[in-house]
Amino acid sequence: AKGDGRSTFRFFEPAMDLQMQTRRTMEQDLRKALPGGEFELYYQPVVNLASNEISGFEALIRWNHPKQGMIAPASFIPLAEEIGFIVPVGEWVIRQACVTAAAWPEHLHVAVNISAAQFRSPGLMQVIVGALAASGLSPTRLEIEITETVLLQNREATLSVLHQLRALGIRIAMDDFGTGYSSLTYLQCFPFDKIKIDRSFVKDITENAGSLNIVRAVAALASGMGMTATAEGVETSEQLDTITSEGCTEMQGYLFSRPLPVAEIERLFLSRRET
Ligand code: C2E
Ligand code: CA
Ligand code: CA
Ligand code: CA
């Protein structure tokens, strides 16, 4: 059926119309969401496995759609990237995360996801520097998470931005490591402070020798290169035991906490305690 493109197209025509309509509606809604104040950042704790203490939080965007309710980023980030809307949304994320984290105790960092399109936008450095200045957040408390998609194109320009960020004291994390086009040479060529091992490897680490070997190898590599190795998506205590004994230095996952609204984060994890 694959070779017969025309009949396939005809067969799917009504469905495609509907899809395009949905997409157009979503695009229009997306453009209204920013001025409408419909975006919200949730935060997920990142735990240091040596001290058993929270080292920081990853900011994860949510869209409180007026009619559809809460929409997860996987359902709108790709479209936002496609229509170039990720740049203003991403700027909002950076500013918001910096303001929020500036109110937290100084040893806590905040991690922000930067998509490839946003990373290549000419105003990125200015936005970051501006957000740090306006919030008073120390650059050493900001972490930028990028995926290998960012590294695929325009290597020189990418390196230049990464070096500028690091010169400011900002940390760089390689997100979703092991998926997509990840290559070990990236770790040598680009200046990362942290590798985030993708959830897909952590998920079946206790049953699948292949996943276990990958986590072990990446943790060893990170350690050898002076980088932090964060295991993502840790859901069970068995997974936690395994990633710890395999040399991961940080964990993030539902076992410790789901991503939560900032008020919940502050109430549960940051409320002042007498010592
Ligand atoms: P990511 O950067 O890999 O973020 C981790 C995702 O894993 C989050 O999904 C988080 O809720 C989920 N997660 C964390 N722990 C667990 C666990 O133990 N089990 C399971 N099943 N899931 C867990 P979320 O918040 O839906 O975000 C999905 C993706 O959307 C993110 O993946 C990131 O690529 C993108 N994203 C989120 N916020 C932003 C943003 O502000 N800007 C950009 N450019 N992308 C974002
Ligand atoms: Ca991330
Ligand atoms: Ca990730
Ligand atoms: Ca991801």
Coordinates of C-alpha atoms and ligand atoms in Angstrom, one line a residue:
A1 CA 0.0 0.0 0.0
K2 CA 3.0 2.2 0.6
G3 CA 3.8 2.5 -3.1
D4 CA 0.3 3.6 -4.0
G5 CA 0.5 7.1 -2.6
R6 CA -2.5 8.5 -4.4
S7 CA -5.1 6.1 -3.3
T8 CA -3.7 6.3 0.2
F9 CA -4.2 10.0 0.1
R10 CA -7.7 9.8 -1.2
F11 CA -8.6 7.3 1.5
F12 CA -7.4 9.5 4.3
E13 CA -8.6 12.8 2.9
P14 CA -11.5 13.5 5.3
A15 CA -9.4 12.6 8.3
M16 CA -6.6 14.9 7.1
D17 CA -9.1 17.7 6.8
L18 CA -10.1 17.2 10.4
Q19 CA -6.5 17.0 11.5
M20 CA -5.7 20.2 9.7
Q21 CA -8.6 22.0 11.2
T22 CA -7.7 20.8 14.7
R23 CA -4.2 22.0 14.0
R24 CA -5.3 25.4 12.8
T25 CA -7.5 25.8 15.9
M26 CA -4.6 24.8 18.1
E27 CA -2.3 27.2 16.3
Q28 CA -4.7 30.1 16.9
D29 CA -5.2 29.1 20.5
L30 CA -1.5 28.8 21.0
R31 CA -0.9 32.4 19.8
K32 CA -3.4 33.6 22.4
A33 CA -2.0 31.5 25.2
L34 CA 1.0 33.7 26.0
P35 CA -0.9 37.1 26.3
G36 CA -3.7 35.2 28.0
G37 CA -1.4 34.0 30.8
E38 CA -2.4 30.3 30.1
F39 CA 1.1 28.8 30.5
E40 CA 2.4 27.6 33.8
L41 CA 5.7 26.1 34.9
Y42 CA 5.7 23.0 37.0
Y43 CA 8.8 21.9 38.8
Q44 CA 10.3 18.5 39.4
P45 CA 12.9 17.9 42.1
V46 CA 16.3 16.6 41.2
V47 CA 17.9 14.6 44.0
N48 CA 21.6 14.2 44.7
L49 CA 22.2 10.5 45.5
A50 CA 25.3 11.1 47.7
S51 CA 23.6 13.5 50.1
N52 CA 20.1 12.4 49.5
E53 CA 19.1 16.0 49.2
I54 CA 17.4 18.1 46.5
S55 CA 19.9 19.8 44.4
G56 CA 17.5 21.7 42.2
F57 CA 14.3 21.5 40.1
E58 CA 13.6 21.1 36.4
A59 CA 11.0 23.6 35.0
L60 CA 8.4 21.8 32.8
I61 CA 5.8 23.8 31.0
R62 CA 2.0 23.2 31.1
W63 CA -0.7 24.8 29.2
N64 CA -4.0 25.6 31.0
H65 CA -6.2 25.7 28.0
P66 CA -9.5 27.6 28.7
K67 CA -11.6 24.8 27.2
Q68 CA -9.5 21.7 27.0
G69 CA -7.9 22.0 30.5
M70 CA -4.3 21.1 31.1
I71 CA -2.3 20.2 28.0
A72 CA 1.0 18.4 28.3
P73 CA 4.0 19.8 26.4
A74 CA 4.3 16.8 24.1
S75 CA 1.0 17.9 22.6
F76 CA 1.9 21.5 21.8
I77 CA 5.7 22.0 21.9
P78 CA 6.2 20.3 18.4
L79 CA 3.6 22.6 16.8
A80 CA 5.0 25.6 18.7
E81 CA 8.5 24.7 17.3
E82 CA 7.1 24.4 13.8
I83 CA 5.4 27.8 13.7
G84 CA 8.3 29.5 15.4
F85 CA 6.2 30.2 18.4
I86 CA 8.6 28.3 20.6
V87 CA 10.9 31.4 20.8
P88 CA 8.5 33.7 22.7
V89 CA 7.2 30.8 24.8
G90 CA 10.8 29.7 25.6
E91 CA 11.7 33.3 26.6
W92 CA 8.7 33.4 28.9
V93 CA 9.9 30.0 30.4
I94 CA 13.4 31.4 31.0
R95 CA 12.2 34.6 32.6
Q96 CA 9.6 32.9 34.8
A97 CA 12.0 30.1 36.0
C98 CA 14.7 32.7 36.9
V99 CA 12.2 34.8 38.9
T100 CA 10.9 31.8 40.7
A101 CA 14.3 30.2 41.5
A102 CA 15.7 33.6 42.8
A103 CA 13.3 33.3 45.7
W104 CA 14.6 29.8 46.7
P105 CA 17.6 28.9 48.9
E106 CA 20.8 29.7 47.2
H107 CA 22.1 26.1 46.9
L108 CA 19.2 25.1 44.6
H109 CA 19.5 25.3 40.8
V110 CA 16.8 25.6 38.2
A111 CA 17.0 23.7 34.9
V112 CA 15.2 25.0 31.8
N113 CA 14.6 23.1 28.5
I114 CA 15.7 24.9 25.4
S115 CA 14.5 23.5 22.1
A116 CA 16.7 23.5 19.0
A117 CA 14.8 26.4 17.3
Q118 CA 15.1 28.5 20.4
F119 CA 18.7 27.7 20.8
R120 CA 19.4 29.0 17.3
S121 CA 17.4 32.2 17.7
P122 CA 19.7 35.2 17.6
G123 CA 18.3 36.8 20.8
L124 CA 18.9 33.8 23.1
M125 CA 22.0 35.1 25.0
Q126 CA 20.4 38.5 25.4
V127 CA 17.2 36.9 26.8
I128 CA 19.2 34.8 29.3
V129 CA 21.4 37.6 30.4
G130 CA 18.4 39.9 30.8
A131 CA 16.4 37.3 32.8
L132 CA 19.3 36.8 35.2
A133 CA 19.8 40.5 35.7
A134 CA 16.1 41.2 36.1
S135 CA 15.6 38.3 38.6
G136 CA 18.9 38.6 40.4
L137 CA 19.4 34.9 40.0
S138 CA 23.1 33.9 40.0
P139 CA 24.1 32.4 36.6
T140 CA 25.6 29.5 38.5
R141 CA 22.1 28.5 39.6
L142 CA 20.8 28.2 36.1
E143 CA 21.1 25.0 34.1
I144 CA 20.2 24.7 30.4
E145 CA 19.0 21.4 29.0
I146 CA 19.5 20.7 25.4
T147 CA 19.0 17.6 23.3
E148 CA 21.3 16.2 20.5
T149 CA 19.0 17.9 17.9
V150 CA 20.7 21.1 18.9
L151 CA 24.1 19.6 18.1
L152 CA 23.2 18.3 14.7
Q153 CA 23.3 21.6 12.9
N154 CA 25.7 24.4 12.7
R155 CA 28.3 23.0 15.0
E156 CA 30.4 26.2 15.1
A157 CA 27.5 28.4 16.1
T158 CA 26.3 25.9 18.7
L159 CA 29.8 25.6 20.3
S160 CA 30.1 29.4 20.4
V161 CA 26.7 29.7 22.3
L162 CA 27.6 26.9 24.7
H163 CA 30.9 28.5 25.5
Q164 CA 29.3 31.9 26.0
L165 CA 26.8 30.3 28.4
R166 CA 29.5 28.5 30.3
A167 CA 31.6 31.6 30.5
L168 CA 28.7 33.2 32.4
G169 CA 28.8 30.3 34.9
I170 CA 25.6 28.6 33.5
R171 CA 25.6 24.8 33.4
I172 CA 24.8 22.7 30.4
A173 CA 23.0 19.4 30.5
M174 CA 22.7 16.9 27.6
D175 CA 19.1 15.8 27.9
D176 CA 17.6 12.5 26.8
F177 CA 21.0 11.0 26.4
G178 CA 21.0 7.7 24.5
T179 CA 18.0 8.4 22.3
G180 CA 17.9 9.9 18.8
Y181 CA 21.3 10.6 17.3
S182 CA 23.3 10.7 20.4
S183 CA 26.9 10.0 19.8
L184 CA 29.7 9.6 22.3
T185 CA 31.8 12.0 20.3
Y186 CA 29.3 14.8 21.3
L187 CA 30.5 14.4 24.9
Q188 CA 34.0 15.1 23.9
C189 CA 33.3 17.9 21.5
F190 CA 30.8 19.9 23.5
P191 CA 31.2 21.2 27.0
F192 CA 28.6 19.5 29.1
D193 CA 28.3 19.5 32.9
K194 CA 25.7 16.9 33.1
I195 CA 24.3 13.9 31.2
K196 CA 20.6 13.1 31.7
I197 CA 20.1 9.4 31.0
D198 CA 16.8 9.0 29.2
R199 CA 13.9 7.4 31.0
S200 CA 13.6 4.6 28.4
F201 CA 16.8 3.0 29.8
V202 CA 15.9 3.5 33.4
K203 CA 12.4 2.0 32.8
D204 CA 13.5 -1.6 32.3
I205 CA 16.9 -1.4 33.9
T206 CA 16.0 -4.2 36.4
E207 CA 14.8 -6.6 33.6
N208 CA 16.9 -5.7 30.6
A209 CA 20.7 -6.3 30.6
G210 CA 21.1 -4.0 27.6
S211 CA 19.6 -1.1 29.4
L212 CA 21.6 -1.9 32.5
N213 CA 24.8 -1.9 30.5
I214 CA 24.0 1.4 28.8
V215 CA 23.3 3.1 32.1
R216 CA 26.5 1.6 33.6
A217 CA 28.6 2.8 30.6
V218 CA 27.1 6.3 30.5
A219 CA 27.6 6.7 34.3
A220 CA 31.2 5.6 34.0
L221 CA 31.8 7.9 31.1
A222 CA 30.3 10.9 32.9
S223 CA 32.3 10.2 36.0
G224 CA 35.5 9.9 33.9
M225 CA 34.8 13.2 32.2
G226 CA 33.9 15.0 35.4
M227 CA 30.2 15.3 34.6
T228 CA 27.1 14.6 36.7
A229 CA 25.0 11.6 35.5
T230 CA 21.3 12.1 36.2
A231 CA 18.9 9.1 35.8
E232 CA 15.5 10.3 34.6
G233 CA 12.1 8.7 35.2
V234 CA 13.0 6.7 38.3
E235 CA 9.7 5.2 39.5
T236 CA 10.6 2.2 41.8
S237 CA 13.0 1.7 44.7
E238 CA 14.6 -1.2 42.7
Q239 CA 15.4 1.2 39.9
L240 CA 16.8 3.7 42.4
D241 CA 19.0 1.0 44.0
T242 CA 20.3 -0.1 40.6
I243 CA 21.1 3.4 39.2
T244 CA 22.8 4.3 42.5
S245 CA 25.0 1.2 42.5
E246 CA 25.8 1.8 38.8
G247 CA 27.2 5.1 39.5
C248 CA 24.6 7.7 38.7
T249 CA 25.0 10.8 40.8
E250 CA 21.5 12.3 40.6
M251 CA 17.9 11.0 40.2
Q252 CA 14.7 12.5 39.0
G253 CA 11.4 10.7 38.9
Y254 CA 7.9 9.9 40.2
L255 CA 9.5 7.8 43.0
F256 CA 10.6 11.0 44.7
S257 CA 8.1 13.5 43.2
R258 CA 6.1 14.3 40.1
P259 CA 6.4 17.7 38.6
L260 CA 4.3 20.1 40.7
P261 CA 3.0 23.7 40.7
V262 CA 5.4 26.1 42.3
A263 CA 3.2 26.6 45.4
E264 CA 3.2 22.8 46.0
I265 CA 7.0 22.6 45.5
E266 CA 7.5 25.4 48.0
R267 CA 5.1 23.9 50.5
L268 CA 6.4 20.4 50.3
F269 CA 10.1 20.9 49.9
L270 CA 11.1 24.5 50.7
S271 CA 9.1 25.5 53.7
R272 CA 11.4 26.8 56.4
R273 CA 12.3 24.3 59.0
E274 CA 14.0 24.9 62.3
T275 CA 17.4 23.1 62.4
Ligands
C2E1 P1 12.0 16.1 29.3 O1 12.8 17.3 29.3 O2 12.7 14.8 29.1 O3 11.3 16.1 30.7 C1 11.1 14.9 31.5 C2 9.6 14.4 31.3 O4 9.5 13.2 32.0 C3 8.6 15.3 31.9 O5 7.4 15.2 31.1 C4 8.3 14.7 33.2 O6 7.0 15.0 33.7 C5 8.4 13.2 32.9 N1 8.8 12.4 34.0 C6 9.6 12.7 35.1 N2 9.7 11.7 35.9 C7 9.0 10.7 35.4 C8 8.7 9.3 35.9 O7 9.2 8.9 36.9 N3 7.9 8.6 35.1 C9 7.4 9.1 33.9 N4 6.6 8.3 33.2 N5 7.6 10.3 33.5 C10 8.4 11.1 34.2 P2 6.6 16.5 30.6 O8 6.6 17.5 31.7 O9 5.3 16.0 30.0 O10 7.5 17.1 29.4 C11 7.7 16.3 28.2 C12 8.8 17.0 27.4 O11 8.3 18.3 26.9 C13 10.1 17.3 28.1 O12 10.8 16.1 28.2 C14 10.7 18.3 27.2 O13 11.3 17.8 26.1 C15 9.4 19.1 26.8 N6 9.3 20.3 27.6 C16 8.7 20.5 28.8 N7 8.8 21.8 29.2 C17 9.4 22.4 28.2 C18 9.8 23.8 28.0 O14 9.6 24.7 28.9 N8 10.5 24.1 26.9 C19 10.8 23.2 25.9 N9 11.4 23.6 24.8 N10 10.4 21.9 26.1 C20 9.8 21.5 27.2
CA2 CA 14.6 18.0 30.2
CA3 CA 14.9 14.2 29.5
CA4 CA 12.4 14.1 26.5

